[in-house]
Coordinates of C-alpha atoms and ligand atoms in Angstrom, one line a residue:
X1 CA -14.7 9.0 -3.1
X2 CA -12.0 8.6 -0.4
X3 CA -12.1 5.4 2.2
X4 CA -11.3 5.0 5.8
X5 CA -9.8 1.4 6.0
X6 CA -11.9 -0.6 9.1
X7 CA -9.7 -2.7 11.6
X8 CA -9.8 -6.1 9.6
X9 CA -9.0 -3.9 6.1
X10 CA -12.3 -3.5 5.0
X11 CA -12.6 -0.1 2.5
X12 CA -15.7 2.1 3.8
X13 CA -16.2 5.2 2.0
X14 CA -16.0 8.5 4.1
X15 CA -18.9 9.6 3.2
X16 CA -22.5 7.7 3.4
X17 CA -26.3 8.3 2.4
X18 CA -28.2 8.2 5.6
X19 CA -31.7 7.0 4.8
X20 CA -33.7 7.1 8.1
X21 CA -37.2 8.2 7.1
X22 CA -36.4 8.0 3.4
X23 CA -39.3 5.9 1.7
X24 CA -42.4 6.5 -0.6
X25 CA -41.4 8.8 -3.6
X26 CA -38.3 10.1 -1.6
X27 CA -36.9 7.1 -2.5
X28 CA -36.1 8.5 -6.1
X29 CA -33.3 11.0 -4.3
X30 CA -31.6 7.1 -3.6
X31 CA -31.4 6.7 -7.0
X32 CA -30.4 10.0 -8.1
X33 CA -27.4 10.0 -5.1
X34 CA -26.1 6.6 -6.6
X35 CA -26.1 8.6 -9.9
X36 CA -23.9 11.5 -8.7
X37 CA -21.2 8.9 -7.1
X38 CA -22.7 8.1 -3.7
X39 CA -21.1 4.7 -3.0
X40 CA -22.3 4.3 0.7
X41 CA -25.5 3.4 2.2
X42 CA -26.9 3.3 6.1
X43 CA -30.1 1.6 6.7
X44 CA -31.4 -0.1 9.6
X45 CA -33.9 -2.8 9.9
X46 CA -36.0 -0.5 12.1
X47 CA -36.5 2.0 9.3
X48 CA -38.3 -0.5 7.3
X49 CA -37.0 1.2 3.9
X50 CA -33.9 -1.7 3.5
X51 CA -36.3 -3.3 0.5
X52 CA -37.1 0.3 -1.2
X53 CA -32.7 0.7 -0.9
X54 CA -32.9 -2.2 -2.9
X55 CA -34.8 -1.1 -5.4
X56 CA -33.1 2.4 -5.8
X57 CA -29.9 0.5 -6.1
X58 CA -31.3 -2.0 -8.9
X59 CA -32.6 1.3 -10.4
X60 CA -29.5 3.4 -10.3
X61 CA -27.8 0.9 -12.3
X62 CA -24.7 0.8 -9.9
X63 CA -23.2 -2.6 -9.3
X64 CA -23.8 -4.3 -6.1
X65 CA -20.2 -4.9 -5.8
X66 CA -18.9 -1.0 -5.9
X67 CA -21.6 -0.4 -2.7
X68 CA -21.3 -0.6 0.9
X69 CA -23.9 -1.2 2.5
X70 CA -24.6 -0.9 6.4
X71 CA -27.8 -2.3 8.5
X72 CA -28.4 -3.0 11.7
X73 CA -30.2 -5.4 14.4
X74 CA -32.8 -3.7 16.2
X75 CA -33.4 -3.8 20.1
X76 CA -36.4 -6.2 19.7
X77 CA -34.5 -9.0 17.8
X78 CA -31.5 -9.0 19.7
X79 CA -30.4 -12.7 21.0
X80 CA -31.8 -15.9 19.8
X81 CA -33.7 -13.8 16.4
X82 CA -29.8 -12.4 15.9
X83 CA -29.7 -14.9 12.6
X84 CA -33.2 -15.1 11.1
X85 CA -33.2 -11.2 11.6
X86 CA -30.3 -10.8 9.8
X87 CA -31.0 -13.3 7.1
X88 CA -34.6 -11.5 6.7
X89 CA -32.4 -7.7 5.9
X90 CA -30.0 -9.9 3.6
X91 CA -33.5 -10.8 1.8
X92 CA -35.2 -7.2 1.8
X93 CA -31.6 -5.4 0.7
X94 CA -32.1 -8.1 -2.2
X95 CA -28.6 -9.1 -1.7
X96 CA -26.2 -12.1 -0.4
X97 CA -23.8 -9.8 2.4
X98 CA -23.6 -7.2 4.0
X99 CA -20.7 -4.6 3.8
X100 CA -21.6 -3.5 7.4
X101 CA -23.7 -4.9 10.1
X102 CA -24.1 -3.1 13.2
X103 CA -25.8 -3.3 16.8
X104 CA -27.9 -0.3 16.5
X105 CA -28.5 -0.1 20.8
X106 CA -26.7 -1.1 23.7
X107 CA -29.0 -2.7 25.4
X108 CA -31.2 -5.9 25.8
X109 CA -29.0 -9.3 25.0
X110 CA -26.4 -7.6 22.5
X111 CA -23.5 -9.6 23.8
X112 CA -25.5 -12.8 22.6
X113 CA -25.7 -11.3 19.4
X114 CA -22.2 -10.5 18.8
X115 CA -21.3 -14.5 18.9
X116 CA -23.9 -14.8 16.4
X117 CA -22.0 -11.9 14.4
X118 CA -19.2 -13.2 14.7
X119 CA -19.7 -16.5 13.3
X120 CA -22.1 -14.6 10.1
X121 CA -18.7 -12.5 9.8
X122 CA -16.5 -16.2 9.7
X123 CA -19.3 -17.9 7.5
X124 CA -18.2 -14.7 4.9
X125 CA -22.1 -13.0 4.9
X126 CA -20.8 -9.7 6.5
X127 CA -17.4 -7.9 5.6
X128 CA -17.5 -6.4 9.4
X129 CA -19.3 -6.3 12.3
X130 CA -19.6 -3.5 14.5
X131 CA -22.0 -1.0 17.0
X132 CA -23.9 1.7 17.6
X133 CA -24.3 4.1 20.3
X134 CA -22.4 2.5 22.6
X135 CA -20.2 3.9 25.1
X136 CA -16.4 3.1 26.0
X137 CA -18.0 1.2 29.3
X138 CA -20.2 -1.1 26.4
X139 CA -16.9 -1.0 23.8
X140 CA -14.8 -2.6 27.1
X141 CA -17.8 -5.2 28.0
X142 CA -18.2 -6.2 23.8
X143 CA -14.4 -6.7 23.9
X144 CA -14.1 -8.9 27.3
X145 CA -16.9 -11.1 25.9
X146 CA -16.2 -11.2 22.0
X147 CA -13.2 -12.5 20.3
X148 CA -13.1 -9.8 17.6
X149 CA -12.8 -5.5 18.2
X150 CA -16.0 -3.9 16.8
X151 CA -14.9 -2.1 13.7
X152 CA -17.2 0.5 13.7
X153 CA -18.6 2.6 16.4
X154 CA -22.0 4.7 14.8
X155 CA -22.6 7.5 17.3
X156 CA -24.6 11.2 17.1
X157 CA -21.2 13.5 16.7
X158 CA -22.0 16.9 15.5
X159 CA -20.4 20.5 16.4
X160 CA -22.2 20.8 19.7
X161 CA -21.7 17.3 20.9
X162 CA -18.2 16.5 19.9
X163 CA -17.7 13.4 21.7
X164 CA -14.0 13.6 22.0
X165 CA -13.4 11.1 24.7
X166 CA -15.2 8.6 23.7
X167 CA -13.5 9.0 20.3
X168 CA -10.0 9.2 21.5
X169 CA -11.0 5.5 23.1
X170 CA -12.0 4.1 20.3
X171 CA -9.2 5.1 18.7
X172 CA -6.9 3.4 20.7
X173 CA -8.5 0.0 19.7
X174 CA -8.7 0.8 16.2
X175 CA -12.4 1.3 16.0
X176 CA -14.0 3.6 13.7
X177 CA -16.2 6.7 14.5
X178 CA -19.1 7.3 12.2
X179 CA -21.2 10.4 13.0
X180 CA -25.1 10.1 13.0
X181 CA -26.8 13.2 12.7
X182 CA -23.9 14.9 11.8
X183 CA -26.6 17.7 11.3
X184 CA -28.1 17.3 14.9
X185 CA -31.0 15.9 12.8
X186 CA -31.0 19.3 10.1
X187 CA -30.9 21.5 13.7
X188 CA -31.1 25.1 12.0
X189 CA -29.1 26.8 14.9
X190 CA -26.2 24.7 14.2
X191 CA -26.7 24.8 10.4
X192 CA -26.9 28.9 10.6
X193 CA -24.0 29.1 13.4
X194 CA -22.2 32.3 12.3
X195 CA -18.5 30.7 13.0
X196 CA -19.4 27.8 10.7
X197 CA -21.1 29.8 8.3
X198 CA -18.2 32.5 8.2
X199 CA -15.3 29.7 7.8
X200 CA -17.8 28.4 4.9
X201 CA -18.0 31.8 3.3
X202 CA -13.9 32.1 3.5
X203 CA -14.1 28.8 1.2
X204 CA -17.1 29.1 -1.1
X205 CA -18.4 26.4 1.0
X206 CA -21.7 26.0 3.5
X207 CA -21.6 25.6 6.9
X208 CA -23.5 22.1 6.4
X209 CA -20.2 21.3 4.4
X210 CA -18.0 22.9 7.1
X211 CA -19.4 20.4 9.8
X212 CA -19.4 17.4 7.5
X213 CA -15.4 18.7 6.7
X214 CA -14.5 19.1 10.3
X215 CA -15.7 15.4 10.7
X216 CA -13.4 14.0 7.9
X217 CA -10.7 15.7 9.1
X218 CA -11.2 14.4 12.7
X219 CA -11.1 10.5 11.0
X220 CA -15.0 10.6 11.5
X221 CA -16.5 8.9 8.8
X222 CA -20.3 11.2 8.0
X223 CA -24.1 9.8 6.5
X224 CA -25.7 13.0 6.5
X225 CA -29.4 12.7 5.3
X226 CA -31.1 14.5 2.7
X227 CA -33.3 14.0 -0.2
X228 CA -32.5 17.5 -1.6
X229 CA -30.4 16.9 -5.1
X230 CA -28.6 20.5 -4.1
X231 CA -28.1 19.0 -0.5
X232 CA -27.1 15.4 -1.6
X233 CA -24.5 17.2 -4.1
X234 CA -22.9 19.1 -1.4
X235 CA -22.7 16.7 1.4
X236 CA -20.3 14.6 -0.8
X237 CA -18.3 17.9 -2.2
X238 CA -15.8 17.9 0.5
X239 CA -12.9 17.0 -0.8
X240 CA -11.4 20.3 -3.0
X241 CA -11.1 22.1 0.6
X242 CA -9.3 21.9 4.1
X243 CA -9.7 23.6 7.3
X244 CA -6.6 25.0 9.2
X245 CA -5.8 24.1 12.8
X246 CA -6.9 27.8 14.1
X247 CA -10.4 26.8 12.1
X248 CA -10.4 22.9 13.9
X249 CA -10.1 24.9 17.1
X250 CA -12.7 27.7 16.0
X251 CA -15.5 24.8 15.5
X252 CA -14.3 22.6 18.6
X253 CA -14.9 25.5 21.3
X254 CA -18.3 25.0 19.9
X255 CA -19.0 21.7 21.7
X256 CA -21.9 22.2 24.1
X257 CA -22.1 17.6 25.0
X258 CA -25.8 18.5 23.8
X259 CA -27.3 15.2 24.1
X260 CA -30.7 14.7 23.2
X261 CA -33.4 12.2 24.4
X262 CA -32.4 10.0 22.2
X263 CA -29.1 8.8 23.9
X264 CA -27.8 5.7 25.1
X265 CA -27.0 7.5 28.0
X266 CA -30.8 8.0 28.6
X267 CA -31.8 4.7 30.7
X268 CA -35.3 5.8 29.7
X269 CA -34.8 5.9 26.1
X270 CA -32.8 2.6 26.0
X271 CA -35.8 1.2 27.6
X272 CA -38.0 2.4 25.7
X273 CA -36.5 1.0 22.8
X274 CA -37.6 -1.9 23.7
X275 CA -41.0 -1.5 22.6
X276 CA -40.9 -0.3 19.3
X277 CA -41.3 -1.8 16.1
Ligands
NAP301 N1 -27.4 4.6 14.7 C1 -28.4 5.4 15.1 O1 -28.9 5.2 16.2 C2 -28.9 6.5 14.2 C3 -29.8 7.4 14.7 C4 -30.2 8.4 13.8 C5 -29.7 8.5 12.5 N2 -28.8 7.5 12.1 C6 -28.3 7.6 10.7 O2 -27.7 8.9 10.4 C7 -28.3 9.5 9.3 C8 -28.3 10.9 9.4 O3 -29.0 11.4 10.6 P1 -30.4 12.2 10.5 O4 -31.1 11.8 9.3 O5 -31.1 11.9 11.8 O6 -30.0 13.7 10.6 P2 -28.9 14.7 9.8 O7 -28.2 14.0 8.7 O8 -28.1 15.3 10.9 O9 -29.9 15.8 9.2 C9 -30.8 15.5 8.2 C10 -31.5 16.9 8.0 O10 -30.6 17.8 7.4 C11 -31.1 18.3 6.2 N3 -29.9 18.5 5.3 C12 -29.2 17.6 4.7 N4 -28.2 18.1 4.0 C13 -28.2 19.5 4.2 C14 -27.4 20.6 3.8 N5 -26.4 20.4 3.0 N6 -27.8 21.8 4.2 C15 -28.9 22.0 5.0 N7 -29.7 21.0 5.4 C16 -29.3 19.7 5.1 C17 -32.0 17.3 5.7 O11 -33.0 17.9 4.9 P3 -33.5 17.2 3.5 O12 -33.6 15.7 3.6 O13 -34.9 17.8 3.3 O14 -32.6 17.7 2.4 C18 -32.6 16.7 6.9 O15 -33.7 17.5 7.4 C19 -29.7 8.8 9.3 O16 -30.4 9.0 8.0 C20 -29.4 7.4 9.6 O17 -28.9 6.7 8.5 C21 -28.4 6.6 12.9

């Protein structure tokens, strides 16, 4: 598996396991992944699985140390809980750090919880700290405030919302893009798009592997979701093919900035957030 190298020179392999809404007997397709030479996870405290990751690691047999491992702080803990909440994932993942340890919404008293970050980062518990759906208005407000550049940035980037400026920002400080849904959450129109599926077809490849492709070679790091073994095979087979500039060009004419509700742009949603557990 190839790595994009983080800001402080942290390894974090290109591609990642997403696991929101992976739990119960799903779980197994964890296992199974790990097998076949995932080497990246993303959890999140919020999708109360991060103790089942554990146990599909210890069962897979892979070594803690060849893993990285993201989680994040949800809404409803940020500020003084920053520490106990994090201590309480370190406990459920069933392990001593963190490879990864993101705010997972701009909203509610993040900055607080950067310091807190900050000094877990120092004290050695994470390897780096970083965000999630912010914005380049939240990246500039982080920065002012923090003493150290987030070295992540986890944001929905797929084929129809490309998110091209705010990735040329954080590019400029050295702060890496990881696509969410890099599916639009399995959205069949995109997954079925004739361009994608026809540049797929020129390569032996799917268009699910054409999207995750076009990622990579943009320096977007992917954590697709599936607990399909054909799937889960495919999303990491990405690295025996390339896409010309002409194709780069074919797939970005496809942005339509589709935002869903879910969107930190979305006062309501951010507020919203709030409330759930
Ligand atoms: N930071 C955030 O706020 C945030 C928000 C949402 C998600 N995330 C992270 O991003 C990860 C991925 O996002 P997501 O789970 O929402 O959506 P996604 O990865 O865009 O799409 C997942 C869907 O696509 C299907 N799929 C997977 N591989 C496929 C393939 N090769 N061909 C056709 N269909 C395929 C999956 O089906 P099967 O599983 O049935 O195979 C599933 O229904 C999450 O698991 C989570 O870790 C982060």
């Amino acid at each position: 598996m190839e790595n994009f190298q983080l800001n402080n020179g942290v390894l974090m392999p290109k591609v990642g396991l997403g696991v929101y809404k992976v739990k119960g007997d799903s779980t197994e397709a964890v296992v199974w992944a790990l097998k076949q030479g995932y080497r990246h996870l993303d959890t999140a405290a919020i999708y109360h699985n991060e103790e089942l990751i554990a146990e599909a690691i210890h069962k897979s047999g892979v070594k803690r140390s060849e893993l990285f491992i993201t989680t994040k702080i949800w809404t409803s803990d940020l500020g003084a809980k920053t520490r106990t909440t994090f201590e309480s994932s370190l406990k459920k993942l069933n392990t001593d750090y963190v490879d990864l340890y993101l705010i997972h919404w701009p909203t509610g008293d993040y900055l607080s919880s950067w310091n807190t970050m900050e000094d877990l980062y120092r004290e050695g518990k994470i390897r780096a700290i970083g965000v999630s759906n912010f914005e380049s208005s939240h990246l500039k407000e982080i920065m002012n405030h923090g003493t150290i550049i987030p070295a992540v940035n986890q944001v929905q980037t797929h084929p129809f919302l490309q998110k091209d400026e705010l990735h040329d920002f954080m590019t400029s400080y050295g702060i890496q893009h990881v696509a969410w849904a890099p599916f639009g959450r399995g959205n069949k129109r995109l997954l079925t798009h004739p361009v994608l599926k026809d540049i797929g077809d020129r390569k032996g490849k799917t268009a699910a592997q054409v999207i995750l492709r076009w990622n990579l070679q943009r320096d977007i790091a992917v954590i697709p979701k599936s607990i399909t073994p054909a799937r889960l095979e495919q999303n990491i087979d990405l690295f025996d093919f390339t896409l010309s500039e002409q194709e780069m060009r074919e797939i970005a004419a496809l942005d339509l900035n589709q935002k869903g509700f879910i969107d930190s742009s979305n006062k309501l949603y951010l507020w919203i957030t709030r409330w759930i557990r």
